[in-house]
Coordinates of C-alpha atoms in Angstrom, one line a residue:
Chain A
X1 CA -28.4 15.1 16.4
X2 CA -27.9 11.8 18.0
X3 CA -24.8 10.1 16.6
X4 CA -24.9 6.7 15.1
X5 CA -23.2 3.7 16.8
X6 CA -20.4 3.9 14.3
X7 CA -19.7 7.7 15.2
X8 CA -20.0 6.9 18.9
X9 CA -17.5 4.0 18.6
X10 CA -15.0 6.2 16.6
X11 CA -15.1 9.2 19.1
X12 CA -15.5 7.3 22.3
X13 CA -17.8 8.2 25.2
X14 CA -15.5 10.8 26.9
X15 CA -14.8 12.7 23.7
X16 CA -18.4 12.5 22.7
X17 CA -19.6 14.0 26.1
X18 CA -17.4 17.2 25.5
X19 CA -18.2 17.4 21.7
X20 CA -21.9 17.2 22.3
X21 CA -22.2 19.8 25.0
X22 CA -19.2 22.1 25.2
X23 CA -19.1 25.1 27.3
X24 CA -17.2 26.9 24.7
X25 CA -15.3 26.2 21.3
X26 CA -12.5 28.3 20.0
X27 CA -10.9 28.3 16.6
X28 CA -7.2 28.2 16.8
X29 CA -4.8 28.6 13.8
X30 CA -1.9 26.2 13.7
X31 CA 1.1 25.5 11.7
X32 CA 1.0 22.2 9.9
X33 CA 4.7 21.1 10.0
X34 CA 6.8 23.1 12.3
X35 CA 7.4 20.4 14.7
X36 CA 7.9 20.7 18.4
X37 CA 7.0 24.3 19.9
X38 CA 6.2 25.2 23.5
X39 CA 2.8 26.4 22.6
X40 CA 1.2 23.6 20.5
X41 CA -1.9 21.4 20.0
X42 CA -0.9 17.8 19.6
X43 CA 2.5 19.0 18.5
X44 CA 1.3 21.6 15.9
X45 CA 2.5 25.1 16.8
X46 CA -0.2 27.6 17.7
X47 CA 0.0 30.7 15.3
X48 CA -3.1 32.6 16.3
X49 CA -5.8 32.1 19.0
X50 CA -8.9 33.0 16.8
X51 CA -12.4 33.8 17.8
X52 CA -14.8 31.9 20.0
X53 CA -17.6 30.2 18.0
X54 CA -21.2 31.5 18.3
X55 CA -24.0 29.3 19.3
X56 CA -25.0 28.8 15.7
X57 CA -21.5 28.0 14.6
X58 CA -21.1 25.4 17.4
X59 CA -24.3 23.8 16.4
X60 CA -23.2 23.7 12.7
X61 CA -19.8 22.2 13.7
X62 CA -21.4 19.6 16.0
X63 CA -24.0 18.6 13.4
X64 CA -21.0 17.9 11.0
X65 CA -19.2 15.9 13.7
X66 CA -22.2 13.8 14.9
X67 CA -23.3 12.9 11.3
X68 CA -21.9 9.5 10.2
X69 CA -22.2 10.8 6.5
X70 CA -19.5 13.4 7.2
X71 CA -16.9 10.6 7.4
X72 CA -15.4 8.2 5.0
X73 CA -14.9 5.2 7.2
X74 CA -14.3 3.0 4.2
X75 CA -11.3 4.5 2.4
X76 CA -8.0 5.4 4.1
X77 CA -5.7 7.9 2.2
X78 CA -2.0 7.8 2.3
X79 CA -1.9 11.6 2.8
X80 CA -0.3 13.2 5.9
X81 CA -2.4 15.2 8.5
X82 CA -1.5 18.8 7.8
X83 CA -4.0 20.7 10.0
X84 CA -4.4 24.5 9.8
X85 CA -7.2 25.0 12.2
X86 CA -7.9 23.4 15.6
X87 CA -11.2 23.7 17.2
X88 CA -10.8 23.6 21.1
X89 CA -13.9 22.2 22.8
X90 CA -14.0 22.9 26.5
X91 CA -16.4 21.4 29.1
X92 CA -15.5 22.1 32.6
X93 CA -11.9 21.0 33.0
X94 CA -12.0 18.6 30.0
X95 CA -10.6 19.6 26.6
X96 CA -11.1 18.0 23.1
X97 CA -9.4 19.2 19.9
X98 CA -10.7 18.8 16.5
X99 CA -8.0 19.4 14.1
X100 CA -8.9 20.0 10.4
X101 CA -6.4 19.3 7.6
X102 CA -7.9 20.7 4.2
X103 CA -4.9 19.1 2.5
X104 CA -6.1 15.5 2.2
X105 CA -9.5 16.2 3.7
X106 CA -8.7 14.8 7.1
X107 CA -9.7 15.5 10.7
X108 CA -8.2 14.4 13.9
X109 CA -10.0 14.2 17.2
X110 CA -7.8 14.1 20.3
X111 CA -8.5 14.3 24.1
X112 CA -8.2 12.0 27.1
X113 CA -5.0 10.5 25.7
X114 CA -6.8 9.3 22.6
X115 CA -6.3 10.4 19.0
X116 CA -8.5 9.3 16.1
X117 CA -8.0 10.4 12.5
X118 CA -10.6 10.1 9.7
X119 CA -11.3 11.3 6.1
X120 CA -14.0 14.1 6.0
X121 CA -14.2 14.5 2.2
X122 CA -18.2 14.6 2.3
X123 CA -18.2 17.9 4.4
X124 CA -15.2 19.6 3.1
X125 CA -17.3 22.6 1.6
X126 CA -19.0 23.0 5.0
X127 CA -15.7 23.0 6.9
X128 CA -14.1 25.5 4.5
X129 CA -17.3 27.7 4.7
X130 CA -17.0 27.7 8.5
X131 CA -13.3 28.5 8.4
X132 CA -13.8 31.4 5.9
X133 CA -16.5 32.7 8.3
X134 CA -14.2 32.6 11.3
X135 CA -11.0 34.0 9.7
X136 CA -12.3 36.6 7.1
X137 CA -8.9 38.4 6.8
X138 CA -6.8 35.3 6.5
X139 CA -5.7 35.1 2.7
X140 CA -4.8 31.4 2.8
X141 CA -8.1 30.3 4.3
X142 CA -10.1 32.6 2.1
X143 CA -8.3 31.1 -1.0
X144 CA -9.4 27.5 0.0
X145 CA -11.6 25.9 -2.8
X146 CA -13.7 22.9 -3.2
X147 CA -10.8 20.6 -3.8
X148 CA -7.5 20.3 -1.8
Chain B
X1 CA 34.7 -30.1 -28.6
X2 CA 36.0 -26.6 -28.6
X3 CA 32.3 -25.4 -28.7
X4 CA 31.5 -27.5 -25.6
X5 CA 34.6 -26.1 -23.8
X6 CA 33.5 -22.6 -24.7
X7 CA 30.0 -23.1 -23.7
X8 CA 31.3 -24.7 -20.4
X9 CA 33.5 -21.8 -19.7
X10 CA 30.8 -19.4 -20.5
X11 CA 28.4 -21.3 -18.3
X12 CA 31.0 -21.5 -15.4
X13 CA 31.7 -17.7 -15.8
X14 CA 28.0 -16.8 -16.0
X15 CA 27.1 -19.0 -13.1
X16 CA 30.0 -17.5 -11.0
X17 CA 29.1 -14.0 -12.1
X18 CA 25.4 -14.7 -11.3
X19 CA 26.1 -16.2 -7.8
X20 CA 28.1 -13.2 -7.0
X21 CA 25.3 -10.8 -7.6
X22 CA 23.6 -9.1 -4.7
X23 CA 20.0 -7.9 -4.3
X24 CA 20.2 -4.8 -2.2
X25 CA 16.6 -4.4 -0.9
X26 CA 15.8 -1.3 1.1
X27 CA 12.4 -1.0 2.8
X28 CA 11.4 2.3 4.4
X29 CA 8.1 2.0 6.3
X30 CA 6.2 4.5 8.3
X31 CA 4.9 1.8 10.5
X32 CA 3.8 4.0 13.6
X33 CA 1.5 6.2 11.7
X34 CA -1.9 6.7 13.5
X35 CA -4.1 6.2 10.4
X36 CA -2.2 3.8 8.1
X37 CA 0.2 2.1 10.4
X38 CA -1.3 -1.3 10.2
X39 CA -1.6 -1.2 6.4
X40 CA 2.1 -0.2 6.3
X41 CA 3.0 -3.1 8.6
X42 CA 1.1 -5.5 6.2
X43 CA 3.1 -3.9 3.3
X44 CA 6.4 -4.4 5.2
X45 CA 5.6 -8.0 5.9
X46 CA 4.6 -8.6 2.3
X47 CA 7.7 -7.0 0.8
X48 CA 10.1 -8.7 3.1
X49 CA 8.7 -12.1 2.0
X50 CA 9.0 -11.0 -1.6
X51 CA 12.5 -10.0 -1.1
X52 CA 13.3 -13.3 0.4
X53 CA 11.6 -15.0 -2.5
X54 CA 13.2 -13.1 -5.2
X55 CA 16.6 -13.9 -3.7
X56 CA 15.7 -17.5 -3.4
X57 CA 14.6 -17.8 -6.9
X58 CA 17.4 -15.9 -8.5
X59 CA 20.3 -17.1 -6.4
X60 CA 21.3 -13.5 -5.6
X61 CA 22.7 -12.8 -2.1
X62 CA 20.1 -10.8 -0.3
X63 CA 21.2 -7.6 1.5
X64 CA 17.9 -6.7 3.2
X65 CA 17.7 -3.4 5.1
X66 CA 14.5 -2.3 6.8
X67 CA 14.0 1.3 8.1
X68 CA 10.8 1.7 10.1
X69 CA 9.4 3.7 13.0
X70 CA 10.8 5.0 15.3
X71 CA 14.0 5.3 13.5
X72 CA 12.3 6.4 10.3
X73 CA 12.8 10.1 9.5
X74 CA 14.3 12.4 6.9
X75 CA 18.0 11.9 7.9
X76 CA 17.8 8.1 8.6
X77 CA 16.1 7.6 5.2
X78 CA 18.6 9.7 3.3
X79 CA 21.5 7.9 5.0
X80 CA 20.1 4.6 4.3
X81 CA 19.7 5.4 0.5
X82 CA 23.2 6.8 0.4
X83 CA 24.6 3.8 2.2
X84 CA 23.3 1.4 -0.5
X85 CA 26.6 0.2 -2.1
X86 CA 26.0 -2.0 -5.1
X87 CA 28.4 -3.4 -7.5
X88 CA 27.8 -2.7 -11.1
X89 CA 26.0 -5.9 -11.7
X90 CA 23.8 -5.8 -8.8
X91 CA 20.0 -5.2 -8.3
X92 CA 18.8 -2.3 -6.1
X93 CA 15.2 -2.4 -4.9
X94 CA 14.0 0.6 -2.9
X95 CA 10.5 0.5 -1.5
X96 CA 8.6 3.1 0.4
X97 CA 5.3 2.6 2.2
X98 CA 3.9 5.6 4.2
X99 CA 2.4 9.0 3.6
X100 CA 3.2 11.3 0.6
X101 CA 2.2 14.5 -1.1
X102 CA 3.3 17.1 -3.5
X103 CA 3.3 20.8 -3.6
X104 CA 2.5 23.2 -6.5
X105 CA 6.2 23.8 -6.7
X106 CA 7.0 20.1 -7.2
X107 CA 8.8 19.9 -10.7
X108 CA 8.6 16.0 -11.4
X109 CA 5.7 13.6 -11.5
X110 CA 7.0 11.9 -8.4
X111 CA 5.7 12.7 -4.9
X112 CA 7.5 13.6 -1.7
X113 CA 8.0 11.0 1.1
X114 CA 6.4 12.5 4.2
X115 CA 8.6 13.4 7.0
X116 CA 7.5 16.0 9.5
X117 CA 10.5 18.1 9.1
X118 CA 12.1 19.5 7.0
X119 CA 9.5 20.7 4.5
X120 CA 8.7 19.6 1.8
X121 CA 9.8 16.1 2.9
X122 CA 12.2 14.0 1.0
X123 CA 11.6 13.9 -2.8
X124 CA 11.1 10.6 -4.4
X125 CA 13.0 11.8 -7.4
X126 CA 16.0 12.5 -5.1
X127 CA 16.0 8.9 -4.0
X128 CA 16.0 7.9 -7.6
X129 CA 18.9 10.4 -8.3
X130 CA 21.0 9.0 -5.5
X131 CA 20.4 5.4 -6.6
X132 CA 21.1 6.3 -10.2
X133 CA 24.6 7.8 -9.3
X134 CA 25.6 4.4 -8.0
X135 CA 24.9 2.9 -11.4
X136 CA 23.9 -0.7 -10.7
X137 CA 22.6 -2.9 -13.5
X138 CA 19.0 -2.7 -12.3
X139 CA 17.2 -0.2 -10.0
X140 CA 13.6 -0.8 -9.0
X141 CA 12.1 2.0 -6.9
X142 CA 8.6 1.9 -5.8
X143 CA 6.6 4.2 -3.5
X144 CA 3.2 3.4 -2.1
X145 CA 2.2 7.0 -1.0
X146 CA -0.2 9.8 -1.9
X147 CA 0.7 12.2 -4.7
X148 CA -2.0 14.8 -3.8
X149 CA -1.4 18.4 -3.2
X150 CA -0.6 19.5 0.3
X151 CA -0.9 23.1 0.5
X152 CA -11.4 -1.4 -1.2
X153 CA -9.7 -2.2 -3.6
X154 CA -11.5 -4.0 -6.3
X155 CA -9.0 -6.6 -6.9
X156 CA -9.6 -9.0 -9.7
X157 CA -9.0 -12.5 -8.9
X158 CA -6.0 -14.1 -10.7
X159 CA -6.5 -17.3 -12.5
X160 CA -2.8 -17.8 -13.0
X161 CA -2.3 -18.3 -9.2
X162 CA -2.6 -22.1 -10.0
X163 CA 0.3 -22.2 -12.3
X164 CA 3.7 -22.7 -10.8
X165 CA 6.3 -20.2 -10.1
X166 CA 9.1 -20.4 -12.6
X167 CA 12.5 -19.6 -10.9
X168 CA 13.9 -18.7 -14.3
X169 CA 11.3 -15.9 -14.6
X170 CA 12.7 -14.3 -11.4
X171 CA 16.1 -14.6 -13.0
X172 CA 15.1 -13.0 -16.1
X173 CA 13.4 -10.1 -14.3
X174 CA 15.8 -9.4 -11.5
X175 CA 19.1 -11.0 -12.6
X176 CA 19.3 -10.6 -16.3
X177 CA 17.5 -7.3 -16.8
X178 CA 19.5 -4.0 -17.0
X179 CA 17.3 -0.9 -16.5
X180 CA 15.4 1.4 -14.3
X181 CA 11.9 0.7 -13.0
X182 CA 10.2 3.6 -11.1
X183 CA 6.8 3.7 -9.9
X184 CA 4.5 5.3 -7.4
X185 CA 1.0 4.7 -6.2
X186 CA -0.8 7.5 -7.7
X187 CA -0.7 10.2 -10.3
X188 CA 0.0 13.9 -9.5
X189 CA -2.9 15.3 -7.6
X190 CA -4.1 11.8 -6.4
X191 CA -4.3 10.1 -3.2
X192 CA -3.1 6.5 -2.6
X193 CA -5.2 4.3 -0.5
X194 CA -4.4 2.1 2.4
X195 CA -6.2 -1.3 2.7
X196 CA -6.2 -3.6 5.8
X197 CA -3.8 -6.0 4.0
X198 CA -1.5 -3.3 2.6
X199 CA -1.4 -0.5 0.2
X200 CA -3.7 -0.7 -2.8
X201 CA -0.8 -0.2 -5.1
X202 CA 1.6 -2.4 -3.3
X203 CA -1.1 -5.3 -3.4
X204 CA -1.6 -4.8 -7.2
X205 CA 2.2 -4.7 -7.8
X206 CA 2.7 -7.9 -5.9
X207 CA -0.1 -9.6 -7.7
X208 CA 1.3 -8.5 -11.1
X209 CA 4.6 -9.8 -10.0
X210 CA 3.0 -13.1 -8.8
X211 CA 1.5 -13.3 -12.3
X212 CA 4.7 -12.6 -14.3
X213 CA 6.8 -15.1 -12.4
X214 CA 4.2 -17.7 -13.7
X215 CA 4.1 -16.4 -17.2
X216 CA 5.6 -17.8 -20.3
X217 CA 7.6 -14.9 -21.2
X218 CA 8.0 -12.5 -18.4
X219 CA 8.7 -8.9 -19.0
X220 CA 9.0 -5.7 -16.8
X221 CA 7.0 -3.9 -19.4
X222 CA 3.9 -6.1 -19.0
X223 CA 4.4 -6.3 -15.3
X224 CA 4.4 -2.7 -14.8
X225 CA 1.6 -2.2 -17.1
X226 CA -0.6 -4.5 -15.1
X227 CA 0.8 -3.3 -11.8
X228 CA -0.2 0.4 -12.6
X229 CA -3.7 -0.4 -14.0
X230 CA -6.3 2.0 -12.5
X231 CA -7.5 0.8 -9.2
X232 CA -11.1 1.3 -8.5
X233 CA -11.7 3.0 -5.0
X234 CA -15.1 4.4 -5.0
X235 CA -14.4 7.3 -2.8
X236 CA -16.8 10.4 -3.1
X237 CA -13.9 12.5 -4.4
X238 CA -11.7 10.0 -6.1
X239 CA -13.3 7.1 -7.9
X240 CA -9.9 5.5 -9.0
X241 CA -6.3 5.5 -8.0
X242 CA -4.0 5.6 -11.0
X243 CA -0.4 4.6 -10.3
X244 CA 2.4 5.9 -12.7
X245 CA 5.5 4.2 -13.9
X246 CA 8.6 4.8 -16.0
X247 CA 10.6 2.0 -17.4
X248 CA 14.1 2.9 -18.8
X249 CA 16.7 0.9 -20.6
X250 CA 19.9 2.9 -20.7
X251 CA 18.8 6.4 -21.8
X252 CA 15.8 5.3 -23.5
X253 CA 12.3 5.2 -21.9
X254 CA 10.8 2.0 -23.1
X255 CA 7.4 2.3 -21.5
X256 CA 5.8 4.7 -19.1
X257 CA 2.5 6.0 -17.8
X258 CA 3.5 9.3 -16.6
X259 CA 0.2 11.1 -16.2
X260 CA 2.2 14.3 -15.9
X261 CA -0.2 17.1 -16.8
X262 CA 2.7 18.9 -18.7
X263 CA 3.9 15.9 -20.4
X264 CA 1.0 13.5 -21.4
X265 CA 1.7 10.2 -22.7
X266 CA 1.6 10.0 -26.5
X267 CA -1.2 8.1 -28.2
X268 CA 1.3 5.4 -29.2
X269 CA 2.4 4.9 -25.5
X270 CA -1.2 4.7 -24.5
X271 CA -1.9 2.1 -27.2
X272 CA 1.2 0.1 -26.1
X273 CA 0.1 -0.1 -22.6
X274 CA -3.4 -0.8 -23.6
X275 CA -2.1 -3.7 -25.7
X276 CA -0.1 -5.3 -23.0
X277 CA -2.9 -5.0 -20.5
X278 CA -5.2 -6.5 -23.0
X279 CA -2.8 -9.4 -23.7
X280 CA -2.6 -10.2 -20.0
X281 CA -6.3 -10.2 -19.7
X282 CA -6.8 -12.4 -22.7
X283 CA -4.3 -14.8 -21.4
X284 CA -6.1 -15.1 -18.1
X285 CA -9.4 -15.6 -19.8
X286 CA -7.9 -18.3 -21.9
X287 CA -6.5 -20.0 -18.8
X288 CA -9.7 -19.7 -17.0
X289 CA -11.7 -21.4 -19.7
X290 CA -9.3 -24.1 -20.5
X291 CA -7.5 -25.1 -17.3
X292 CA -9.0 -23.4 -14.3
X293 CA -11.7 -26.1 -13.6
X294 CA -9.3 -28.9 -13.9
X295 CA -6.8 -27.3 -11.5
X296 CA -9.6 -26.4 -9.1
X297 CA -10.8 -30.0 -9.1
X298 CA -7.4 -31.4 -8.4
X299 CA -6.8 -28.9 -5.7
X300 CA -10.2 -29.5 -4.0
X301 CA -9.7 -33.3 -4.3
X302 CA -6.1 -33.2 -2.9
X303 CA -7.4 -31.1 0.1
X304 CA -10.2 -33.6 0.8
X305 CA -7.8 -36.5 0.7
X306 CA -5.6 -34.6 3.2
X307 CA -8.5 -33.9 5.5
X308 CA -9.5 -37.6 5.5
X309 CA -5.9 -38.6 6.1
X310 CA -5.7 -36.3 9.2
X311 CA -7.1 -38.2 12.2
X312 CA -8.0 -36.2 15.2
X313 CA -6.0 -38.6 17.4
X314 CA -2.8 -38.2 15.5
X315 CA 0.1 -36.7 17.3
X316 CA 2.2 -34.0 15.9
X317 CA 5.3 -32.2 16.9
X318 CA 7.2 -29.4 15.5
X319 CA 9.7 -30.7 12.9
X320 CA 8.3 -34.2 12.7
X321 CA 7.3 -35.7 9.4
X322 CA 3.7 -34.8 9.6
X323 CA 4.5 -31.2 10.6
X324 CA 6.8 -30.9 7.6
X325 CA 4.4 -32.2 5.2
X326 CA 1.7 -29.8 6.4
X327 CA 4.3 -27.0 6.3
X328 CA 5.0 -27.7 2.7
X329 CA 1.3 -27.8 2.1
X330 CA 0.9 -24.4 3.8
X331 CA 3.8 -22.9 1.8
X332 CA 2.0 -24.0 -1.5
X333 CA -1.3 -22.5 -0.2
X334 CA 0.4 -19.2 0.7
X335 CA 1.7 -19.0 -3.1
X336 CA -1.9 -19.7 -4.2
X337 CA -3.3 -17.1 -1.9
X338 CA -0.7 -14.5 -2.9
X339 CA -1.3 -14.9 -6.5
X340 CA -5.1 -15.1 -6.2
X341 CA -5.2 -11.9 -4.2
X342 CA -8.4 -12.4 -2.2
X343 CA -8.6 -11.3 1.3
X344 CA -10.8 -14.2 2.5
X345 CA -8.4 -16.6 1.1
X346 CA -5.5 -14.9 2.7
X347 CA -7.2 -14.9 6.0
X348 CA -7.9 -18.5 6.0
X349 CA -4.5 -19.5 4.8
X350 CA -3.2 -17.5 7.8
X351 CA -5.4 -19.4 10.1
X352 CA -4.2 -22.6 8.6
X353 CA -0.6 -21.5 9.3
X354 CA -1.4 -20.5 12.8
X355 CA -3.0 -23.7 13.6
X356 CA 0.2 -25.6 12.4
X357 CA 2.3 -23.2 14.5
X358 CA 0.3 -24.2 17.5
X359 CA 0.4 -27.9 16.4
X360 CA -3.4 -27.9 16.9
X361 CA -4.6 -30.5 14.5
X362 CA -8.4 -29.9 15.3
X363 CA -8.0 -26.3 14.3
X364 CA -5.9 -27.2 11.3
X365 CA -8.7 -29.6 10.0
X366 CA -11.3 -26.9 10.5
X367 CA -9.3 -24.3 8.5
X368 CA -8.7 -26.9 5.8
X369 CA -12.5 -27.6 5.5
X370 CA -13.0 -23.8 5.2
X371 CA -10.5 -23.7 2.3
X372 CA -12.2 -26.6 0.7
X373 CA -15.5 -24.8 0.9
X374 CA -13.8 -21.6 -0.4
X375 CA -12.4 -23.3 -3.5
X376 CA -15.6 -25.3 -4.1
X377 CA -17.4 -22.0 -4.0
X378 CA -14.9 -20.5 -6.5
X379 CA -15.5 -23.5 -8.9
X380 CA -19.2 -23.1 -8.7
X381 CA -18.9 -19.4 -9.5
X382 CA -16.8 -20.3 -12.6
X383 CA -19.3 -22.7 -13.8
X384 CA -17.0 -25.8 -13.1
X385 CA -18.5 -29.2 -12.7
X386 CA -16.9 -31.4 -10.0

């Protein structure tokens, strides 16, 4: 799917390049609020390096990221970013992280010294479904519902 | 004669007691946040201006403290709240703008101020408790933050904007009232939203305050009822943002919209709030019909006269008579913009101000013309003939 100008502008050319054609994507569980830790992603402590995403799962996630309808560019919530999963996109030596906060329905895209946060309410159900598929034994993720 | 002396002594005593009072205004703002920082900065600017305006109109000494990023964190916030040291007759105004949330364990209707560590942040109710323990005459604690679980605003234009601010109204609200005014931007389980020009709730509160200081008989009850009216958001998952408030006099809760699932407001309370909101709307409609067109006509005419009087070849320097006159005009326009609550108007008034700061008369005249067009448009929309 070719992203709209709005999505291109939001993600930026460099991040877009990695997100559109990654060599691999890994799902990583992170701790929302533990502060600084040696092994972290954007300051969030790594709890568990989860599975690599299959081709279909990468396509699914990419289709969500590239679709303007997945974002709410109009409204900005005053809810903190509390991510529990980070998707690590790798392409060659470049890395982009997509952090998903089910609390508040937010996602954060970071890479190349850039960080962008947006609301993702329209695709919460899809993101929850993907997380449940990737972490079938995690009770907290399996308990996620339609609403935060 | 005795009566006059008694009255004079009373007035003297009252005025000396009034002049001795202090407005302790503590603003805590998460200005560096990636997603809402710019909105919080707008809140900070708006609330600082409001603090000065309240002090100016009440004669209270202003003790303004601002805690913002990067100093803002759990410890500094707690320390700043604890450091507030009011006398028994003082007013304390605490204001927080930033992220917020609640957990399933949160016992009160109030959210937590978001700080990364320690969990679960700083409870808004704890801030209230600390301030209560200091027992000043009046406490106002407002938080513009989410109240959602962590585990554009449609702003009505305000016709009263053209009425003049009454300093005695500020005095009645901030100097003579004793009680507790607590509010946060959304009910439990809800998000609060950030707009370009500040938080949706903060803007609505400021607009309600701007209304109230122009009203005939100002009251906190009506002010808070209007400030906590449901705000239309239109997000897919949350159509409205519903602020909550509690107004107490002594041990008695005189008005509230708690929205607490375990303690819903009584039918009588809901009716009371509905009544005051209705009153406010009726007053605005009345004003609109009777006086709005006349005031708009006067305003547009005065602006046109000013535009004609300003010649492109005129010289202006900071502080000279022309500069001062335009500065006064700008101040008046800022008051109108604040009360009217429309972003386009606010933007144009900022341009006007910026042109004056740069002593650029050409640019000033252009902004003035834009404002004339703006108010003429408002008049047409309202069906005014001028």
